[in-house]
XYZ file of C-alpha atoms in Angstrom:
669
model
C -6.617 1.491 4.902
C -5.087 -2.211 4.686
C -3.076 -1.093 1.443
C 0.746 0.177 1.875
C 3.153 0.574 -0.330
C 6.766 0.827 1.146
C 9.152 2.852 -0.892
C 12.575 3.901 -1.043
C 13.672 7.503 0.174
C 12.279 10.073 -2.630
C 15.937 11.565 -2.959
C 17.734 8.328 -3.874
C 18.628 7.413 -7.500
C 20.745 4.445 -8.859
C 23.330 5.313 -11.604
C 22.671 5.332 -15.349
C 23.508 2.413 -17.768
C 26.872 2.846 -19.285
C 28.801 1.255 -21.768
C 30.461 -2.067 -21.278
C 32.956 -2.128 -18.314
C 33.842 -3.582 -15.409
C 30.618 -3.862 -13.091
C 31.200 -1.605 -10.011
C 31.327 -2.616 -6.845
C 28.192 -1.254 -5.928
C 26.887 -3.126 -8.562
C 27.937 -6.539 -6.430
C 26.317 -5.221 -3.299
C 23.127 -5.226 -5.147
C 23.283 -8.277 -7.179
C 21.805 -10.369 -4.113
C 19.852 -9.786 -0.687
C 20.336 -10.852 2.486
C 16.596 -11.656 3.921
C 17.491 -14.538 5.874
C 19.777 -13.538 8.617
C 20.626 -16.172 11.241
C 20.254 -13.840 14.392
C 20.177 -9.832 14.874
C 24.200 -9.957 14.810
C 23.981 -11.076 11.026
C 21.480 -8.029 10.481
C 23.552 -5.648 12.032
C 26.336 -6.627 9.729
C 24.818 -6.212 6.976
C 23.845 -2.852 7.993
C 27.391 -2.119 8.593
C 28.168 -3.205 5.036
C 25.905 -0.944 3.584
C 26.416 2.119 5.638
C 29.922 2.040 5.933
C 30.530 1.876 2.136
C 28.201 4.857 1.935
C 30.056 6.622 4.436
C 33.140 6.134 2.355
C 31.434 7.276 -0.794
C 29.974 10.197 0.629
C 32.864 11.739 1.877
C 34.859 11.169 -1.196
C 32.118 12.929 -3.128
C 32.237 16.050 -1.103
C 35.851 16.241 -1.143
C 35.782 16.178 -5.436
C 37.143 19.243 -6.821
C 37.153 20.468 -10.290
C 34.337 21.192 -12.771
C 31.116 19.122 -11.686
C 29.794 16.797 -14.327
C 27.375 14.262 -14.633
C 29.643 11.691 -13.365
C 29.375 13.450 -10.079
C 25.585 12.827 -10.290
C 26.508 9.244 -10.848
C 28.461 9.307 -8.137
C 25.812 10.258 -5.603
C 23.382 7.397 -7.439
C 25.710 4.848 -6.299
C 25.412 6.029 -2.604
C 21.922 6.275 -3.154
C 21.736 2.547 -4.517
C 23.526 1.434 -1.216
C 20.897 3.247 0.824
C 18.274 1.911 -1.077
C 19.218 -1.534 -0.958
C 19.823 -0.970 3.061
C 16.555 0.491 3.435
C 14.620 -2.426 1.321
C 16.185 -5.242 3.163
C 15.934 -3.794 6.663
C 12.172 -3.257 5.696
C 11.306 -6.530 4.767
C 13.256 -8.378 7.730
C 11.367 -5.997 10.208
C 8.017 -7.140 8.439
C 8.480 -10.663 8.079
C 11.581 -12.490 10.176
C 10.916 -15.246 12.279
C 11.614 -14.074 15.640
C 11.127 -10.256 17.658
C 14.768 -9.691 18.057
C 15.419 -10.227 14.173
C 12.521 -7.964 13.497
C 13.826 -5.229 15.756
C 17.420 -5.484 14.545
C 15.603 -4.495 10.955
C 13.436 -1.841 12.602
C 17.049 -0.536 14.208
C 18.225 -0.739 10.525
C 15.806 1.116 8.887
C 16.043 3.999 11.406
C 19.985 3.864 10.139
C 19.712 3.893 6.643
C 16.999 6.784 7.325
C 19.620 8.756 9.084
C 22.165 8.329 6.446
C 19.919 9.379 3.866
C 19.395 12.433 5.605
C 22.686 13.200 6.255
C 23.329 12.968 2.263
C 20.351 15.090 1.625
C 21.754 18.030 4.156
C 25.311 17.593 2.797
C 26.031 21.204 1.698
C 29.152 20.154 -0.311
C 27.088 17.195 -2.287
C 23.983 20.026 -2.851
C 26.732 22.107 -4.244
C 28.764 19.674 -6.507
C 25.107 18.528 -7.604
C 23.643 21.922 -8.311
C 26.802 22.566 -10.216
C 26.410 19.911 -12.567
C 25.481 21.032 -16.028
C 22.564 19.868 -17.740
C 22.763 21.417 -21.231
C 22.458 18.730 -23.734
C 21.414 15.952 -21.314
C 17.993 14.019 -22.203
C 14.666 14.645 -20.446
C 14.895 12.110 -17.862
C 18.238 13.052 -16.882
C 16.925 16.702 -16.462
C 13.890 16.036 -14.881
C 15.916 13.420 -12.407
C 18.390 15.929 -11.453
C 16.170 18.943 -10.916
C 13.563 16.690 -8.970
C 16.565 15.491 -6.731
C 17.816 19.239 -5.970
C 14.334 20.310 -5.225
C 14.285 17.179 -2.517
C 17.698 18.503 -1.291
C 16.029 22.180 -1.227
C 13.043 20.757 0.809
C 14.649 19.253 2.954
C 16.543 21.985 4.392
C 19.817 22.054 2.866
C 20.090 25.684 2.428
C 19.645 26.216 6.034
C 22.591 27.425 7.836
C 24.847 24.202 10.152
C 23.098 24.767 12.842
C 19.605 24.455 11.704
C 20.610 21.297 9.445
C 21.753 19.821 12.454
C 18.435 20.503 14.398
C 17.201 18.978 11.157
C 19.317 15.681 10.783
C 17.897 15.276 14.628
C 14.445 15.659 14.024
C 14.301 13.580 11.312
C 16.092 10.895 12.947
C 13.743 10.838 15.792
C 10.798 10.811 13.405
C 11.982 7.585 11.766
C 12.359 6.035 15.004
C 9.037 6.936 16.065
C 7.421 5.332 12.710
C 9.383 2.286 12.781
C 7.880 2.431 16.468
C 4.472 2.713 15.662
C 4.634 -0.335 12.730
C 6.134 -2.338 15.198
C 3.329 -1.830 18.016
C 0.561 -2.747 15.379
C 2.668 -5.745 14.163
C 2.460 -6.878 18.039
C -0.518 -5.568 19.271
C -2.267 -8.680 18.108
C -5.247 -9.294 20.773
C -7.876 -12.437 21.021
C -11.295 -12.957 22.228
C -12.914 -16.276 23.476
C -16.445 -17.219 22.340
C -18.769 -19.926 22.744
C -18.693 -22.424 19.859
C -22.196 -21.437 19.699
C -21.484 -17.836 18.500
C -20.145 -19.131 15.595
C -23.418 -19.284 13.907
C -23.346 -18.105 10.548
C -19.737 -18.596 9.910
C -18.543 -21.094 6.948
C -18.018 -24.585 7.660
C -14.284 -24.590 7.175
C -14.187 -21.570 9.224
C -15.707 -23.446 11.885
C -13.554 -26.700 11.655
C -10.464 -24.667 11.440
C -11.416 -23.249 15.123
C -11.830 -25.965 17.548
C -12.692 -25.161 21.247
C -9.740 -25.519 23.612
C -9.379 -26.707 27.166
C -11.916 -24.611 28.385
C -14.408 -25.413 25.823
C -14.009 -21.602 24.353
C -13.014 -20.845 20.904
C -10.478 -18.490 20.488
C -10.403 -15.758 17.751
C -7.726 -13.395 16.864
C -7.661 -9.887 15.243
C -5.600 -11.487 12.386
C -7.523 -10.969 9.118
C -8.217 -14.527 8.484
C -10.140 -14.817 11.623
C -11.420 -10.702 11.798
C -12.950 -10.709 8.307
C -15.171 -13.631 8.261
C -16.654 -13.049 11.623
C -17.485 -9.416 10.960
C -19.088 -10.489 8.031
C -20.810 -13.782 8.570
C -21.570 -14.259 12.283
C -25.102 -13.844 13.221
C -24.204 -13.272 16.870
C -24.041 -9.638 17.260
C -22.473 -9.677 20.922
C -19.357 -11.465 19.100
C -18.734 -9.150 16.187
C -18.649 -6.199 18.802
C -16.419 -8.097 21.129
C -13.953 -8.696 18.094
C -14.381 -5.360 16.393
C -13.599 -3.443 19.848
C -10.498 -5.840 20.119
C -9.355 -4.820 16.678
C -9.958 -1.143 16.763
C -8.130 -1.515 20.355
C -4.774 -2.913 18.880
C -1.529 -1.062 19.748
C -3.645 1.320 21.930
C -2.478 3.026 24.608
C 1.326 2.384 23.514
C 0.665 4.089 20.107
C -1.091 7.123 21.261
C 2.523 8.077 23.505
C 4.093 7.410 20.142
C 1.714 9.453 17.322
C 1.674 12.314 20.209
C 5.373 12.578 19.765
C 5.377 11.738 16.138
C 3.031 14.230 15.299
C 4.257 17.110 17.638
C 8.160 16.281 16.108
C 6.430 16.374 12.615
C 5.286 19.972 13.395
C 8.498 21.279 14.998
C 10.464 20.249 11.728
C 8.141 21.723 9.758
C 7.967 25.120 11.487
C 12.146 24.844 11.252
C 11.715 24.507 7.731
C 9.601 27.411 7.353
C 6.392 25.868 6.356
C 3.276 26.434 8.657
C 2.669 22.638 8.908
C 3.614 19.210 8.442
C 0.882 18.857 5.746
C 2.448 21.704 4.010
C 6.109 19.663 3.753
C 4.420 16.475 3.028
C 2.144 17.537 -0.108
C 4.530 19.893 -1.730
C 5.896 17.320 -4.305
C 2.533 15.622 -4.749
C -0.220 15.791 -7.400
C -2.667 17.428 -4.628
C 0.296 19.635 -3.342
C -1.078 22.062 -0.677
C -3.531 21.498 2.182
C -6.146 23.491 0.998
C -6.578 21.385 -2.570
C -6.600 18.186 -0.305
C -9.246 19.723 1.774
C -11.053 20.546 -1.125
C -10.908 17.233 -2.967
C -12.043 15.663 0.176
C -14.927 17.987 0.274
C -15.661 17.800 -3.286
C -15.815 13.713 -3.229
C -17.784 13.701 -0.236
C -20.617 16.105 -1.572
C -20.324 13.893 -5.047
C -21.379 10.691 -3.139
C -23.273 12.219 -0.231
C -26.816 10.559 -2.024
C -25.388 7.476 -2.882
C -23.469 6.730 0.707
C -26.985 7.809 2.396
C -28.876 5.693 0.148
C -26.959 2.744 0.669
C -26.823 3.452 4.880
C -30.498 3.559 4.649
C -30.952 -0.220 3.018
C -28.482 -1.125 5.801
C -30.973 0.133 8.737
C -34.029 -1.466 6.712
C -32.474 -4.347 6.983
C -30.929 -4.336 10.618
C -34.697 -3.302 11.458
C -35.792 -6.764 10.308
C -34.139 -8.283 13.194
C -34.075 -5.434 15.672
C -37.593 -3.706 15.359
C -36.977 0.093 15.881
C -33.667 0.402 15.255
C -33.214 3.592 13.550
C -29.046 3.500 13.105
C -26.487 1.041 12.686
C -23.256 0.258 14.367
C -19.935 -0.357 12.701
C -19.591 -3.633 13.948
C -22.903 -4.393 11.982
C -22.456 -2.978 8.534
C -20.170 -5.743 7.035
C -22.675 -8.667 8.283
C -26.096 -6.555 7.218
C -24.190 -5.274 4.037
C -23.669 -9.444 3.033
C -27.213 -9.774 4.085
C -28.619 -6.954 1.719
C -26.162 -8.312 -1.169
C -27.720 -11.952 -0.506
C -31.591 -10.910 -0.101
C -31.703 -7.844 -2.893
C -28.810 -8.970 -5.341
C -28.938 -12.434 -5.295
C -25.135 -12.735 -4.316
C -24.038 -14.935 -1.390
C -20.391 -14.129 -0.363
C -20.217 -17.908 0.930
C -21.052 -19.254 -2.065
C -18.628 -16.841 -4.227
C -15.613 -17.874 -1.924
C -16.098 -21.605 -2.808
C -14.869 -20.295 -6.179
C -11.444 -18.902 -4.942
C -9.127 -21.078 -3.361
C -5.690 -19.522 -2.676
C -3.682 -21.597 -4.518
C -5.842 -21.089 -7.810
C -6.167 -17.455 -7.191
C -2.395 -16.986 -6.969
C -2.111 -18.786 -10.498
C -4.663 -17.317 -11.765
C -2.888 -13.592 -11.052
C 0.399 -14.702 -12.114
C -1.301 -15.688 -15.837
C -3.111 -12.643 -16.105
C 0.476 -11.090 -15.941
C 1.296 -13.005 -18.643
C -1.270 -12.721 -20.612
C -1.578 -8.794 -20.349
C 1.995 -8.054 -20.236
C 3.279 -10.543 -22.314
C 6.072 -12.201 -19.772
C 7.158 -15.210 -18.571
C 6.815 -16.129 -14.825
C 8.979 -19.147 -13.518
C 9.771 -20.207 -9.970
C 12.788 -18.671 -8.674
C 15.333 -21.425 -6.990
C 16.530 -19.115 -4.126
C 16.773 -19.058 -0.221
C 13.963 -17.924 1.479
C 12.930 -16.526 5.336
C 10.027 -19.131 5.795
C 8.869 -22.425 4.360
C 5.522 -20.914 3.210
C 7.376 -18.305 0.803
C 7.372 -18.375 -2.953
C 10.122 -16.809 -5.036
C 9.556 -16.208 -8.606
C 11.456 -14.556 -11.919
C 9.969 -12.515 -14.754
C 11.284 -12.919 -17.650
C 10.913 -10.978 -21.444
C 12.266 -12.032 -24.411
C 14.175 -14.936 -22.477
C 15.891 -12.381 -20.404
C 15.246 -12.083 -16.589
C 13.706 -8.669 -16.103
C 12.655 -8.815 -12.274
C 12.428 -11.287 -9.121
C 10.181 -11.292 -6.487
C 8.552 -12.955 -3.478
C 4.911 -14.069 -2.090
C 4.939 -14.059 1.344
C 1.370 -14.434 1.624
C -0.076 -15.844 5.019
C -0.129 -14.748 8.434
C 2.512 -15.891 10.798
C 2.519 -14.106 14.755
C 4.631 -11.090 14.927
C 4.375 -10.491 11.139
C 3.580 -7.499 9.145
C -0.664 -7.597 9.823
C -1.827 -5.346 6.789
C -1.024 -6.014 3.363
C 1.911 -4.034 0.946
C 4.885 -4.390 -1.153
C 8.621 -4.126 -0.132
C 10.827 -2.873 -2.981
C 14.092 -4.535 -2.460
C 16.205 -3.341 -5.526
C 15.079 -0.596 -7.931
C 15.990 -1.292 -11.276
C 18.191 0.108 -14.116
C 18.558 -0.789 -17.403
C 21.777 -2.686 -17.729
C 22.736 -2.769 -14.125
C 20.453 -3.750 -11.489
C 17.507 -5.988 -11.728
C 14.413 -4.867 -9.844
C 13.218 -7.228 -6.942
C 10.456 -6.571 -4.451
C 8.667 -8.747 -2.323
C 4.410 -8.992 -1.790
C 3.724 -9.502 2.087
C -0.188 -10.213 3.019
C -2.177 -12.161 5.323
C -4.443 -14.644 3.249
C -5.452 -18.452 4.034
C -3.173 -20.837 2.620
C -4.161 -23.789 0.446
C -6.588 -25.239 -1.571
C -10.381 -25.598 -1.439
C -10.026 -27.384 2.041
C -8.157 -24.394 3.865
C -7.422 -21.738 1.383
C -10.581 -19.901 0.592
C -10.598 -16.240 -0.017
C -13.517 -13.725 0.034
C -13.965 -12.092 -3.579
C -12.569 -8.813 -1.921
C -9.409 -10.795 -0.586
C -8.519 -11.512 -4.268
C -9.128 -7.698 -5.206
C -6.576 -7.107 -2.522
C -4.488 -9.547 -3.986
C -4.507 -8.269 -7.446
C -4.032 -4.821 -5.794
C -0.773 -5.298 -4.241
C 0.333 -7.546 -7.141
C -0.095 -4.683 -9.185
C 2.159 -2.605 -7.040
C 4.733 -5.167 -7.573
C 4.616 -5.399 -11.221
C 4.689 -1.606 -11.347
C 8.093 -2.059 -9.520
C 9.463 -4.669 -12.017
C 7.895 -3.343 -15.112
C 9.867 0.118 -14.341
C 13.054 -1.294 -14.032
C 14.648 -0.459 -17.076
C 14.725 3.165 -16.815
C 18.080 5.092 -16.625
C 18.090 6.008 -12.905
C 16.299 4.430 -9.647
C 14.680 7.723 -9.028
C 12.791 7.585 -11.968
C 11.560 4.027 -10.629
C 7.932 3.802 -9.532
C 9.015 4.393 -5.995
C 8.975 8.164 -6.770
C 6.229 8.786 -8.590
C 4.098 11.249 -6.906
C 2.618 9.554 -3.803
C -0.724 10.373 -4.410
C -0.496 8.621 -8.198
C 0.993 5.507 -6.803
C -2.069 3.567 -6.002
C -3.932 4.556 -9.685
C -2.345 1.480 -11.253
C -2.895 -1.016 -8.856
C -6.736 0.485 -8.880
C -7.009 0.090 -12.471
C -5.754 -3.595 -11.905
C -8.437 -4.731 -9.344
C -11.107 -4.308 -12.044
C -10.283 -7.200 -14.049
C -11.432 -9.549 -11.057
C -14.730 -8.535 -11.945
C -14.758 -9.565 -15.335
C -16.168 -13.164 -16.258
C -13.675 -13.867 -19.187
C -10.562 -13.287 -16.451
C -12.127 -14.930 -13.670
C -13.293 -18.134 -15.726
C -9.722 -18.870 -16.166
C -8.839 -19.594 -12.563
C -12.008 -19.279 -10.655
C -13.686 -23.098 -9.926
C -15.123 -24.669 -7.094
C -13.307 -28.032 -5.149
C -15.027 -30.109 -8.170
C -13.478 -28.243 -10.996
C -16.623 -26.365 -12.021
C -15.998 -22.949 -13.422
C -17.654 -19.630 -11.257
C -20.910 -19.112 -13.250
C -21.137 -16.403 -15.810
C -24.472 -15.459 -14.288
C -23.552 -15.446 -10.891
C -20.370 -12.778 -11.717
C -22.874 -10.723 -13.683
C -25.006 -10.891 -10.272
C -21.912 -9.856 -8.208
C -21.195 -6.684 -10.580
C -24.616 -5.677 -10.088
C -24.125 -5.655 -6.030
C -20.662 -4.578 -6.867
C -21.501 -0.727 -6.364
C -24.011 -1.408 -3.329
C -22.326 0.263 -0.282
C -19.484 1.736 -2.520
C -20.266 5.213 -1.847
C -20.597 4.347 1.722
C -16.822 3.005 1.898
C -15.219 5.798 -0.188
C -16.900 7.974 2.441
C -14.866 6.388 5.001
C -11.926 6.563 3.088
C -12.170 10.387 3.148
C -13.113 10.419 6.748
C -9.548 8.642 7.253
C -8.074 11.404 4.406
C -9.458 14.110 6.772
C -7.564 12.629 9.794
C -4.364 12.095 8.106
C -4.538 15.727 6.904
C -6.102 17.242 10.009
C -3.272 15.466 12.370
C -0.748 17.235 10.736
C -2.013 20.766 10.382
C -0.817 21.679 13.838
C 0.116 20.226 17.298
C -1.493 17.090 18.263
C -4.605 17.435 20.570
C -4.275 16.004 24.149
C -6.859 13.505 23.360
C -5.694 11.818 20.393
C -8.914 9.695 19.877
C -11.343 12.569 20.470
C -9.214 14.618 17.768
C -9.619 11.187 15.508
C -13.191 10.830 16.129
C -13.923 14.605 15.449
C -11.590 14.352 11.885
C -12.983 10.921 10.646
C -16.760 11.451 11.739
C -17.002 14.932 9.920
C -17.040 12.558 7.093
C -17.508 8.922 7.470
C -20.863 6.925 8.365
C -21.890 5.338 10.446
C -19.950 7.336 13.398
C -17.004 5.816 15.454
C -18.739 4.379 18.495
C -17.308 4.712 22.189
C -14.579 2.579 23.731
C -12.377 2.186 20.881
C -9.536 3.583 19.598
C -8.782 3.482 16.017
C -5.955 5.804 15.648
C -3.725 3.318 17.164
C -3.722 0.625 14.822
C -3.927 3.283 11.682
C -0.553 2.674 10.476
C -0.599 5.059 7.342
C -0.293 7.910 9.777
C 3.651 6.644 9.858
C 4.365 5.767 6.307
C 1.503 8.445 4.452
C 1.331 11.178 7.319
C -0.889 13.530 5.802
C -1.441 12.249 2.259
C -4.067 9.127 3.119
C -6.088 10.681 0.231
C -3.791 9.072 -2.216
C -6.363 6.206 -2.308
C -8.999 8.308 -3.440
C -7.388 10.783 -5.570
C -5.737 7.341 -7.155
C -8.902 5.751 -7.731
C -10.238 8.625 -9.709
C -7.170 8.294 -11.853
C -7.659 4.518 -11.963
C -11.451 4.650 -13.258
C -10.031 7.312 -15.786
C -7.496 4.871 -17.394
C -9.889 2.075 -17.215
C -12.105 3.994 -19.524
C -9.445 2.962 -22.408
C -9.660 -0.540 -21.421
C -13.524 -0.676 -21.216
C -13.538 1.181 -24.735
C -11.256 -0.594 -26.576
C -11.033 -3.980 -25.127
C -9.758 -5.461 -21.854
C -7.901 -8.402 -23.513
C -6.653 -6.085 -26.509
C -2.980 -6.767 -26.699
C -2.455 -2.994 -27.937
C -4.203 -1.249 -24.984
C -2.194 -3.418 -22.742
C 0.987 -2.706 -24.654
C 0.464 0.954 -24.503
C -0.459 0.784 -20.290
C 2.612 -1.354 -20.103
C 4.999 1.217 -21.648
C 2.992 4.604 -21.181
C 2.152 3.933 -17.665
C 4.231 1.304 -16.031
C 7.632 1.169 -17.288
C 8.341 5.133 -17.688
C 8.176 5.009 -13.857
C 8.835 8.037 -12.506
C 10.802 9.420 -15.035
C 8.108 11.877 -16.087
C 5.067 13.448 -14.073
C 2.101 11.288 -13.564
C -0.135 13.917 -15.178
C 1.795 13.268 -18.047
C 1.571 9.635 -17.572
C -2.415 9.703 -17.877
C -2.284 11.814 -20.891
C 0.224 9.889 -22.525
C -2.145 6.806 -22.454
C -5.464 8.550 -22.852
C -4.623 11.060 -24.958
C -5.773 13.674 -23.082
C -5.364 15.416 -19.630
C -7.093 13.661 -16.247
C -10.686 14.110 -16.023
C -13.080 13.284 -12.652
C -15.868 12.438 -14.860
C -15.359 8.585 -14.603
C -15.631 8.784 -10.489
C -18.642 10.700 -10.616
C -20.194 7.995 -13.475
C -19.180 5.133 -11.090
C -21.040 6.553 -8.091
C -23.882 6.807 -10.553
C -23.750 3.138 -11.531
C -25.322 2.122 -7.708
C -28.396 3.583 -8.304
């Protein structure tokens, strides 16, 4: 639930590579980013520069006469490139800038850029011009890109009358404003609880050392992940876990209930205006799972497949709780993380605190970068460029001595910074014109073994998000940016990253960077035990993901109910175990209800794809260079130049199968 990928608007494309010619003005604007603005005025000026150029190019295209050609589509691409840059830069500024005024200016630019993109997408003259572009003799990618772009225009309502288009534009603007506000409330919704020092029993020594009592003799703990996750996993104090859990689950409440109520209402109004029964129908039309009925069926099928495994794992948790609380018949959400690690420790001989001694942040970062070098056969080196915070690192990716991508790591928490983990695409790459760029934004502890120890699940998250980043970079030599990975079907977009997660369960991979403070490599036997314990709780976790998926879908099947908490609990608890406790309002912090709207099922659908892709690595060798090259060229490099199902077919030599997911569930026996 914490993984999110910010993408460029789906209609946006960049220009095709051409024969040598003077670089267009558009390319010059895309050559750099403006991610270190001195103040809000600088953010506003950046936004003005992008959008004024967009307005001029749009006006020129709308006035174009004569026979339409592919050159018209390329001119549209220039407009789209600038809109994408405005959205990318402002997204990152809104997430990571040093103070709230600059972050707020970034959010304002996000809304302005989205409004400008909507204006282009609802421009009947632009649409008519693009629809007249002849595709006879065009290559397959161009035909695919143009047709998909026209479908996006149609779906957005460009064929409606002028009055309706005006209403659609207004509703889209408001939706964008509400999505931005929802995220801002979560980022600024950090809460703290006070604890007696004695309540820190069970927590790692380095955690306790970093949390000294204040003048009042109390220890302050926040809802930031570096505090929250260790407490929920290791604190022996049930009361402390409950207090911090309730604080975490009430972030951005009640303010986001107001935002979400209006957001869901506005989306529903937009759907009705576009002639659809609900917003879920609108949101799913261009996905692999392309109707609400299919999404609901997938959720039901997944829950049914894993039901006995999830209930078995829940039973193990309750049995372990009963040792501490005789007579207990069920377990609460704030207890599952703690008792889950006890079960792994006692039944699988895996102590998470022992495991984390081998995962210092600096080593993990270096190991992740080296894995990319090994698998993708690329070079990665430091990139000397300005950053927005001293902790941010910048890198370049090279292939055959040529720079093919640039990226940033902003991996440690700061007040006001985006509180989850995601990748922000900054530039969509185009062969011969634009070098792709992206930023990884996470919240991991910083440093070596004294300050930067990570949970193994954090290592997995790191590699997952980094997988999105390399997907952005390695799909950067397509003809059009609408062929970049950001425009693949969104219920496929998590699959490559989820597939990559498997490597941090492989001993040969971990042995290259996982070591303790004395330099001892993680023992092979420990990794074997970690793998045996890996599947405990997985079906239970998947069931919660299906619950979140049902909420994402259900909130968009009609107008919201008056009590969003009651609606959320009904939707999630239909599938999730254990149930949502009283007194919390988790929907307020469910940021995916903004960016992902009705299709949170993305994560579980993508997981089934990822497990299927992984079967080829398992069969032919995890370090087999031919397999890695095929994966790069057939899954990552094409981006969205082909339908997602075709990418799977090209790599596996057969259509997608759900058999690998079913087999995975059985491993937890």
